[in-house]
Coordinates of C-alpha atoms and ligand atoms in Angstrom, one line a residue:
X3 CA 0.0 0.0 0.0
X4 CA 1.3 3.9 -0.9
X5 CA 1.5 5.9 1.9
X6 CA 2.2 9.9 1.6
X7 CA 3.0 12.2 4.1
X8 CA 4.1 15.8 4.1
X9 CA 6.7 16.9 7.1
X10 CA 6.4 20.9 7.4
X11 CA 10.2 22.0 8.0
X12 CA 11.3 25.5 9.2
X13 CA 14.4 26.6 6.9
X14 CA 17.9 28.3 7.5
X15 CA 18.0 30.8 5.0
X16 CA 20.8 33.7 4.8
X17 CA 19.8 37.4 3.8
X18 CA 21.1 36.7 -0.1
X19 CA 19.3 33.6 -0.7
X20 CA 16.2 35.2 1.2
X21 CA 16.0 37.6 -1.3
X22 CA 15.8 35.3 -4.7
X23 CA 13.5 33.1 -2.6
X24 CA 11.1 36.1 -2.1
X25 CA 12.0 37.4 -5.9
X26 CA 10.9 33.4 -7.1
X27 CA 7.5 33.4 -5.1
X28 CA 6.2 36.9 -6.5
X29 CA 7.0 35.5 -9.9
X30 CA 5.4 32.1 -9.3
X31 CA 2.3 33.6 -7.9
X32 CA 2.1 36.4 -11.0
X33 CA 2.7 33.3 -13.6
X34 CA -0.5 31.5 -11.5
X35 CA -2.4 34.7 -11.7
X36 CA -1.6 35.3 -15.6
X37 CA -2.8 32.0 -16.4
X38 CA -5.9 32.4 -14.6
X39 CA -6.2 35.4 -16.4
X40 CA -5.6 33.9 -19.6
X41 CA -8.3 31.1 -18.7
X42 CA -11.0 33.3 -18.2
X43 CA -12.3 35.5 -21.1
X44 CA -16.0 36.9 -19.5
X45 CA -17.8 33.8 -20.0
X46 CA -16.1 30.9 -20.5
X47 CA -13.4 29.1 -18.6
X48 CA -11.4 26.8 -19.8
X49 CA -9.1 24.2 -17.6
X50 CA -7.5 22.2 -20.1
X51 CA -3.7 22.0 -19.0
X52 CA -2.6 21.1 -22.6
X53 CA -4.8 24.2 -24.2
X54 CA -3.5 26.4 -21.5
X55 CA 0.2 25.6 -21.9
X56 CA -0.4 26.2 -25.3
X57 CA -1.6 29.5 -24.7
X58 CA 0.8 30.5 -21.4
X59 CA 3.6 28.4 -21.1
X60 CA 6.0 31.1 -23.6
X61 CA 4.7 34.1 -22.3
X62 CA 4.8 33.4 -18.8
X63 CA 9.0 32.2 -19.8
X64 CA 8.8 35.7 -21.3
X65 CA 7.9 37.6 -18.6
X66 CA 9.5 35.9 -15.5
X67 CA 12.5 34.4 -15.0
X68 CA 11.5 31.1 -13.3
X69 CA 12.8 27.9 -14.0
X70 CA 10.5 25.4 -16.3
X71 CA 9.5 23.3 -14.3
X72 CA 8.0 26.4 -11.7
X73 CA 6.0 27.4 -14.9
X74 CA 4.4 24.2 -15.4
X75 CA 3.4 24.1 -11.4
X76 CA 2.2 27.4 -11.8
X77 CA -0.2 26.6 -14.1
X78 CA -0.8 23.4 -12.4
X79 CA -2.0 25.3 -9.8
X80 CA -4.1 27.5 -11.6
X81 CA -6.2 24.9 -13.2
X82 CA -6.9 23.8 -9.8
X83 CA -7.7 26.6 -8.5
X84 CA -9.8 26.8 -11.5
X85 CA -11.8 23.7 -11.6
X86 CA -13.0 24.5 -7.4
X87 CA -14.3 27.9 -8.2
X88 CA -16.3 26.0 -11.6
X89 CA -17.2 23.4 -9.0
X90 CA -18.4 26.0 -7.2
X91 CA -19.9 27.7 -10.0
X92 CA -22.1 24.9 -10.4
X93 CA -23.9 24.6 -7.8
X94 CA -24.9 28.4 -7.8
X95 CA -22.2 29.9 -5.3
X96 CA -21.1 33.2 -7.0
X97 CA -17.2 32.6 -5.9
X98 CA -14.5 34.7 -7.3
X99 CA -12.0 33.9 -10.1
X100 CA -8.8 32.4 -7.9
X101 CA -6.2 35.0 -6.8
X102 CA -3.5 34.0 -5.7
X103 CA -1.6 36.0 -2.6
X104 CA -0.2 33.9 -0.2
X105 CA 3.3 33.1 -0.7
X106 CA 4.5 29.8 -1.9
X107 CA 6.1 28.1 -4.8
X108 CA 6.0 24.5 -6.0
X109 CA 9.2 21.7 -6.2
X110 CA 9.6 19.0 -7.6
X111 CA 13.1 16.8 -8.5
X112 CA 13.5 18.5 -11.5
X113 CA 14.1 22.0 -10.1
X114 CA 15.3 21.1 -6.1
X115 CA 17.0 18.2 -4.7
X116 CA 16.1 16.9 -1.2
X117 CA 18.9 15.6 1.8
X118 CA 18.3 14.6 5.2
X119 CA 19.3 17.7 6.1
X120 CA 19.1 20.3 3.7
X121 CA 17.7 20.9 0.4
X122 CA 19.0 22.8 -2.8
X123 CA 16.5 25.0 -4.9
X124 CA 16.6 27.0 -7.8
X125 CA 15.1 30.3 -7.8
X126 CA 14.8 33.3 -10.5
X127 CA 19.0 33.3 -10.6
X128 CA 20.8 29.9 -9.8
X129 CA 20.3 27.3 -7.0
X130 CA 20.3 28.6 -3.2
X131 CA 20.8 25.8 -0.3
X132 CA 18.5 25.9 2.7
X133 CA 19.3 24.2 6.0
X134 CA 16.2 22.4 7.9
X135 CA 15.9 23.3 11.5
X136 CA 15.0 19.7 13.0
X137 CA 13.6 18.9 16.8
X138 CA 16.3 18.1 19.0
X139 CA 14.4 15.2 20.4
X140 CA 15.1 12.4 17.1
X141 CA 13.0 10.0 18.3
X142 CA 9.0 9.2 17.0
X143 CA 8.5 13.3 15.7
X144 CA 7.3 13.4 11.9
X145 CA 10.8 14.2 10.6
X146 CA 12.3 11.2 11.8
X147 CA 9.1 8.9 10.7
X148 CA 9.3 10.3 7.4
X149 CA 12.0 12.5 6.4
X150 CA 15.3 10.8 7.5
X151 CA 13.1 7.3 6.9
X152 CA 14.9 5.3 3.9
X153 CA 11.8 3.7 3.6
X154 CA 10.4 7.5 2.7
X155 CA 11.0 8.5 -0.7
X156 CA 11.0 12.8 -1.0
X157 CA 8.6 13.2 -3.8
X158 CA 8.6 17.1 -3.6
X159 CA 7.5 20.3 -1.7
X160 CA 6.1 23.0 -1.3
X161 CA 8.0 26.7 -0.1
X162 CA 6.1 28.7 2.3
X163 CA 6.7 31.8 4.0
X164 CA 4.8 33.1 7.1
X165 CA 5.7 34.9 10.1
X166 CA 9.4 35.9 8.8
X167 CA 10.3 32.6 8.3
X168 CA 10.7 29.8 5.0
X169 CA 9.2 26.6 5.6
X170 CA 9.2 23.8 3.5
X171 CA 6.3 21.8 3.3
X172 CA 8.4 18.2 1.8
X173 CA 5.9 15.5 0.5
X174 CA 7.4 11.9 1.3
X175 CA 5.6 8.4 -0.1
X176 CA 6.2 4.7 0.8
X177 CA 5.1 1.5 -0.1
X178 CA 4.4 0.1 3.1
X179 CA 3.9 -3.5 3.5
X180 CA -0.1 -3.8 5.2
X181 CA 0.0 -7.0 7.6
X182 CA -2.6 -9.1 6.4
X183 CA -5.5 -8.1 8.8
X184 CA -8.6 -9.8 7.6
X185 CA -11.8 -8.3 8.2
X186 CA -12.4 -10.4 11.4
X187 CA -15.2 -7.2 12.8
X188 CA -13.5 -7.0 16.3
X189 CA -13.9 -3.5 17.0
X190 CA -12.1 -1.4 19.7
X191 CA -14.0 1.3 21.0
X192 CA -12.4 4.5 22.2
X193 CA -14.1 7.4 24.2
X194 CA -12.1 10.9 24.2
X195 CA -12.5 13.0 27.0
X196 CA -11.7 16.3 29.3
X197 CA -10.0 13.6 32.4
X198 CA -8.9 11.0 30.6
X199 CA -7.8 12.1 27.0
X200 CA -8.6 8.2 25.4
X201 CA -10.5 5.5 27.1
X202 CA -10.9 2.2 25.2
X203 CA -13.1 -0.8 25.2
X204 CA -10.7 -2.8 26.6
X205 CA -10.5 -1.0 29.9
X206 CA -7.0 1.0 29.6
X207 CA -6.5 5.3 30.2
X208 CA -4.4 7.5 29.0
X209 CA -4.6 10.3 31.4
X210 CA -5.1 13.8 30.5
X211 CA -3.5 15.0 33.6
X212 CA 0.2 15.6 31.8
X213 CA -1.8 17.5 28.6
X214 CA -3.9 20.0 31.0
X215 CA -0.7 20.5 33.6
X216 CA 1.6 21.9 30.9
X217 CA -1.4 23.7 29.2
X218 CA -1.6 25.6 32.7
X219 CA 2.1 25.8 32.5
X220 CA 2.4 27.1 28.9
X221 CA -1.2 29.8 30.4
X222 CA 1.0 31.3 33.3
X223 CA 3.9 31.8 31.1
X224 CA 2.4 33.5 28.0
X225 CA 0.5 35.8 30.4
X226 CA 3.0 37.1 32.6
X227 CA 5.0 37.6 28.7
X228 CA 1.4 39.6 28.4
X229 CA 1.6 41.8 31.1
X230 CA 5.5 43.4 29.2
X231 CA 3.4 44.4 26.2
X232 CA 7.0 44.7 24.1
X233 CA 7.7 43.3 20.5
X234 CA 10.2 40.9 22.9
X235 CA 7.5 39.7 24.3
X236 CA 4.7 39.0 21.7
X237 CA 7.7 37.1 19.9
X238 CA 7.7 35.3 22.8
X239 CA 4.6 34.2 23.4
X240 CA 4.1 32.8 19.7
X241 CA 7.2 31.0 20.7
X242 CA 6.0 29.8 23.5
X243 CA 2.5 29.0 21.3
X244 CA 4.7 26.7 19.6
X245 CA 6.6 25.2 21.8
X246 CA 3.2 23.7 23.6
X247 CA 2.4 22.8 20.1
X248 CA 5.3 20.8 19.8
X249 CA 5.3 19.1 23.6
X250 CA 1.3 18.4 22.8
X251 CA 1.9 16.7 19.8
X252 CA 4.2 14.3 20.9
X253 CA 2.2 13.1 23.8
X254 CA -0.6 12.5 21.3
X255 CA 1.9 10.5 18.6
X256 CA 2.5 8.4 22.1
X257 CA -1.1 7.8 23.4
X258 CA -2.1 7.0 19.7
X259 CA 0.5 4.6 19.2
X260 CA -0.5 2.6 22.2
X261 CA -3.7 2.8 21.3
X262 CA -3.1 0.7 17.9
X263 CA -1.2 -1.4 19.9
X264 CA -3.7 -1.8 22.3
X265 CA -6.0 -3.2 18.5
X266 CA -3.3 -4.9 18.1
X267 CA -3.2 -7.1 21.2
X268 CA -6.7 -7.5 21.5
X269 CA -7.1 -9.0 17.3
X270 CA -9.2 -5.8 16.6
X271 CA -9.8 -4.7 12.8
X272 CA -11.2 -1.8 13.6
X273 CA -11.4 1.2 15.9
X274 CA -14.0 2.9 16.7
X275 CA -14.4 6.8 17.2
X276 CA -17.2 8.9 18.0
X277 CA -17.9 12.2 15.2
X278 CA -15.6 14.7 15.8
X279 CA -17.4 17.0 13.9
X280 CA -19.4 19.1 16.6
X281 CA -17.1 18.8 19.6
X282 CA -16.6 21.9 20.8
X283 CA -20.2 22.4 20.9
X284 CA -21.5 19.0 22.0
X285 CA -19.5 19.9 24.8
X286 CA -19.7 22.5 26.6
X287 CA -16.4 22.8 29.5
X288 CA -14.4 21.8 26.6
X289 CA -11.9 23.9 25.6
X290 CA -10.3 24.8 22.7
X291 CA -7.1 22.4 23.1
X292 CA -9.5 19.3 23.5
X293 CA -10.9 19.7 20.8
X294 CA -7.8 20.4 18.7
X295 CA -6.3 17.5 20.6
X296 CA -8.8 15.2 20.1
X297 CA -8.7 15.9 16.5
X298 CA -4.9 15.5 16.4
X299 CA -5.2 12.3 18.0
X300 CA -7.7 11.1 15.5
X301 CA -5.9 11.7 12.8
X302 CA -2.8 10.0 14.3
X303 CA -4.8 6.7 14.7
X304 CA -6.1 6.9 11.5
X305 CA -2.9 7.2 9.1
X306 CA -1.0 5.1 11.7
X307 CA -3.6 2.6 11.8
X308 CA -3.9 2.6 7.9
X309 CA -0.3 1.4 8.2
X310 CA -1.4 -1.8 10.0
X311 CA -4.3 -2.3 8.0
X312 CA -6.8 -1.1 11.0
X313 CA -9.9 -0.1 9.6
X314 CA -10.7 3.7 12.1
X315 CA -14.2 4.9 11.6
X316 CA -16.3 7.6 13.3
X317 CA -19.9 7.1 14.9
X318 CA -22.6 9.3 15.4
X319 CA -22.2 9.8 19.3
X320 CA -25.7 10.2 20.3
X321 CA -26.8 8.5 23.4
X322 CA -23.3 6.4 23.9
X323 CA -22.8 8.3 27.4
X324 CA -26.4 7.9 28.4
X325 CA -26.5 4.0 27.6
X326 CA -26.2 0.8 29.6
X327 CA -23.3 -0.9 27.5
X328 CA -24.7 -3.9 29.5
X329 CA -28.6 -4.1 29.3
X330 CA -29.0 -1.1 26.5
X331 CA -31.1 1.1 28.9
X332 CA -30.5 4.6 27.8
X333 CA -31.9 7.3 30.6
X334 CA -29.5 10.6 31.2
X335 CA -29.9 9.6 34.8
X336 CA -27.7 6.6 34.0
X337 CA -24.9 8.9 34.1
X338 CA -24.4 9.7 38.0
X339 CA -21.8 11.9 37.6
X340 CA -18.9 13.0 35.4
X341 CA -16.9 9.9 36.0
X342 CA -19.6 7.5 37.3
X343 CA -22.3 5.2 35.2
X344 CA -24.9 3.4 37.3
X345 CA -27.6 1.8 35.0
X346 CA -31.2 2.4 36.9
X347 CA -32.4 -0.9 35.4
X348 CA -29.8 -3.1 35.8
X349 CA -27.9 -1.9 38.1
X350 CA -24.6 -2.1 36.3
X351 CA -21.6 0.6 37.6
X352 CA -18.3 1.3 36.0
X353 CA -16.4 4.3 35.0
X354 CA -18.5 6.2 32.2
X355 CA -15.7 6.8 30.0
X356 CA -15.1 2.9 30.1
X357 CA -18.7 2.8 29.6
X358 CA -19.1 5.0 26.6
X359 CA -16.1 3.2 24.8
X360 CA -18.1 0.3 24.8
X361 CA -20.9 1.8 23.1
X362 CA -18.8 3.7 21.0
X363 CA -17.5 -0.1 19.7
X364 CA -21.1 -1.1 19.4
X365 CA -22.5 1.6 17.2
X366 CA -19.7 0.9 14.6
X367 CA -20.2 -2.9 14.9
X368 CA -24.1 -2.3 14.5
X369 CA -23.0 0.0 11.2
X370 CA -21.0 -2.2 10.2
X371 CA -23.8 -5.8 10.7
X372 CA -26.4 -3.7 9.8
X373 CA -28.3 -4.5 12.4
X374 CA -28.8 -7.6 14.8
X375 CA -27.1 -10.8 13.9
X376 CA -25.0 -11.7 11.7
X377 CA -21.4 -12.4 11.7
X378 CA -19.9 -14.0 14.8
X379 CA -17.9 -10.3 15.5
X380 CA -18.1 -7.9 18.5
X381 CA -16.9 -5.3 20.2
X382 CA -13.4 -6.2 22.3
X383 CA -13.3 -6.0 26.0
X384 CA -10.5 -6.7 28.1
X385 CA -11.5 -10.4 28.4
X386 CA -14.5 -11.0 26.2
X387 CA -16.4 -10.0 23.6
X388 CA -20.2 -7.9 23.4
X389 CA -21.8 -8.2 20.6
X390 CA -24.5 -6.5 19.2
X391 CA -27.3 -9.0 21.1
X392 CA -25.7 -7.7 24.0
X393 CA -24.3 -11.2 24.9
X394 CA -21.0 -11.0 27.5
X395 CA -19.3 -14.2 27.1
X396 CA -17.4 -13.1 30.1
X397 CA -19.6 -12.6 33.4
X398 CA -19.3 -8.7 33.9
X399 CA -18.6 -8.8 38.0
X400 CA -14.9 -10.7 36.5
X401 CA -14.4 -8.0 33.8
X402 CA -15.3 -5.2 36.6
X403 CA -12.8 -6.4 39.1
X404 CA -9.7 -6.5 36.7
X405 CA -10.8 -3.2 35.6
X406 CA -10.6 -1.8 39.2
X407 CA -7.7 -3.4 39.7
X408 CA -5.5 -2.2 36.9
X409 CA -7.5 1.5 37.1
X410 CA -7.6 1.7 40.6
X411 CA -11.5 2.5 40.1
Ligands
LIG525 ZN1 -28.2 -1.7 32.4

């Protein structure tokens, strides 16, 4: 299976070469522009690459000085931009012809060459070398899962520049060999939440104590930078912004790497997600870095689950906090507190979180069966399966009590 992934990279550039870099953007972005220009003639727009080369591709080496291959991407780009706005078009949104303003360029091997370390471009007068500025910490961070990978092959990039600084955005691809995971339906089910930041079907937590700590941390610091008001310190408190950023994502590369590992263990093909869509209003103490986090984390599990050949899905959440993962009652008085579930039918207690994974599981196995019945498949729980009849193969008083034990619950 092909898997691509783009590392962002900030870049070491000296005054000189900062200059032609700027110099080969503007004309990248006019040659874009012309070609749109060129497209549109009052009514009719036309997104054929070969007709528009025909049309651009001399004029555009006429007036700029970019290399060939930059005039191609340009127009590349334009058609793109092109064929949303016609999409757009279409069905009756009155969007604008594409401009394009915010500064970047297109690379490919023909016109940049791509080290571990550095990368060499060429620009509207010879080739300039840029240095990447990579984490200090090597181990599990984008770069060193992708760029410095052999397994990674640098496919190309894109140049960026925001906030005073050159970034390269470097596209990597790999044929990574998918262990053969048949579709057995085991689902793992994983709640996300303000406490814990993952709770799965099979009864583990990863805390968010560690996430919420240095958030308060990262808080105390930026406002006291605040309180100086100085250039100093608004530079400081973006780099402070940025640092958290960092520190945040690798936690969340961790807890979602155990988490495959945890579908792993258990002979799940799939995890289980609820819709991520309407966080931030569905809850209302959340705060903004949840829901960024939680989104983060998603998107971890899903490309590193692809990887394994893990299937991750979301589910419509409705209800899953509110439901007995044990009888099926649903009442919102089933939900004692934040932390606690206490079915009033049943009678069954456990940690809500743990609770809601299960059902989280369930919806995506009932999606997935259509119904009741069936295949023999079911949600995974730390020893035994539910499926979608409900049926524990496990009595849940056993299940409960290594649950407390590992959880201290
Ligand atoms: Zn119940």
């Amino acid at each position: 299976m092909e898997v691509r992934r783009t590392v962002p990279v900030k870049l070491d550039v000296d005054e000189r070469d900062a200059d032609l870099l700027h110099e080969t953007i503007r004309q990248f972005l006019d040659a874009a522009n012309y070609v749109v220009d060129v497209a549109y003639d009052g009514e009719w727009v036309e997104t054929r690459k070969s007709v528009l080369h025909e049309e651009t591709y001399s004029d555009v080496r006429d007036r700029t000085e970019l290399h060939s291959n930059h005039v191609q991407s340009a127009r590349d780009r334009a058609v793109d931009a092109l064929k949303s706005t016609l999409a757009k078009w279409k069905q009756g949104d009155s969007a604008s012809l594409p401009t394009f303003r915010t500064p970047f360029c297109e690379y490919n091997h023909r016109n940049a060459t791509f080290y571990d370390d550095h990368a060499t471009l060429s620009t509207v007068d010879g080739r300039v070398t840029v240095g990447y500025q990579l984490p200090d910490e090597s181990h599990d961070t984008p770069h060193s899962q992708y760029l410095t990978n052999e397994d990674y092959e640098t496919t190309g990039a894109t140049l960026h520049y925001r906030e005073g600084s050159f970034f390269l955005h470097v596209r990597t691809k790999a044929d990574v060999d998918v262990p053969d995971r048949p579709e057995n339906g085991t689902v793992l089910g994983v709640d996300l939440g303000v406490e814990s930041i993952a709770v799965t079907s099979t009864g583990t937590f990863w805390s968010a104590d560690e996430l919420n700590h240095w958030h308060r941390e990262y808080e105390k610091r930026r406002g006291s930078l605040q309180e100086c008001g100085s250039r100093w310190a608004h530079e400081n408190v973006q780099s402070v912004g940025r640092t958290e950023t960092g520190r945040f994502e690798q936690l969340l590369h961790r807890v979602a790497n155990e988490i495959i590992e945890e579908a792993l263990e258990h002979g799940c093909s799939s995890i289980a997600f609820e819709d991520l869509t309407n966080i931030r209003q569905r809850m209302g103490v959340l705060k903004k870095l949840h829901a960024w986090a939680f989104r983060r984390l998603y998107d971890y599990v899903a490309y590193k689950g692809e990887a394994h050949g893990l299937t991750v899905k979301q589910v419509n959440p409705q209800y899953t906090s509110q439901r007995c993962s044990t009888c099926g009652f649903t009442h919102e008085q089933n939900r004692a507190s934040q932390e606690s579930f206490c079915c009033q039918d049943c009678g069954y207690e456990n940690h809500a979180d743990y609770n809601a994974a299960k059902n989280i599981g369930l919806k995506l196995l009932r999606n997935q069966t259509g119904g009741e019945g069936g295949a023999p498949v079911g949600v995974r729980l730390n020893s035994g399966m539910m499926n979608t009849n409900g049926v524990v193969p496990v009595p849940d008083s056993v299940r409960v009590g290594v649950h407390a034990e590992r959880h201290g619950l």
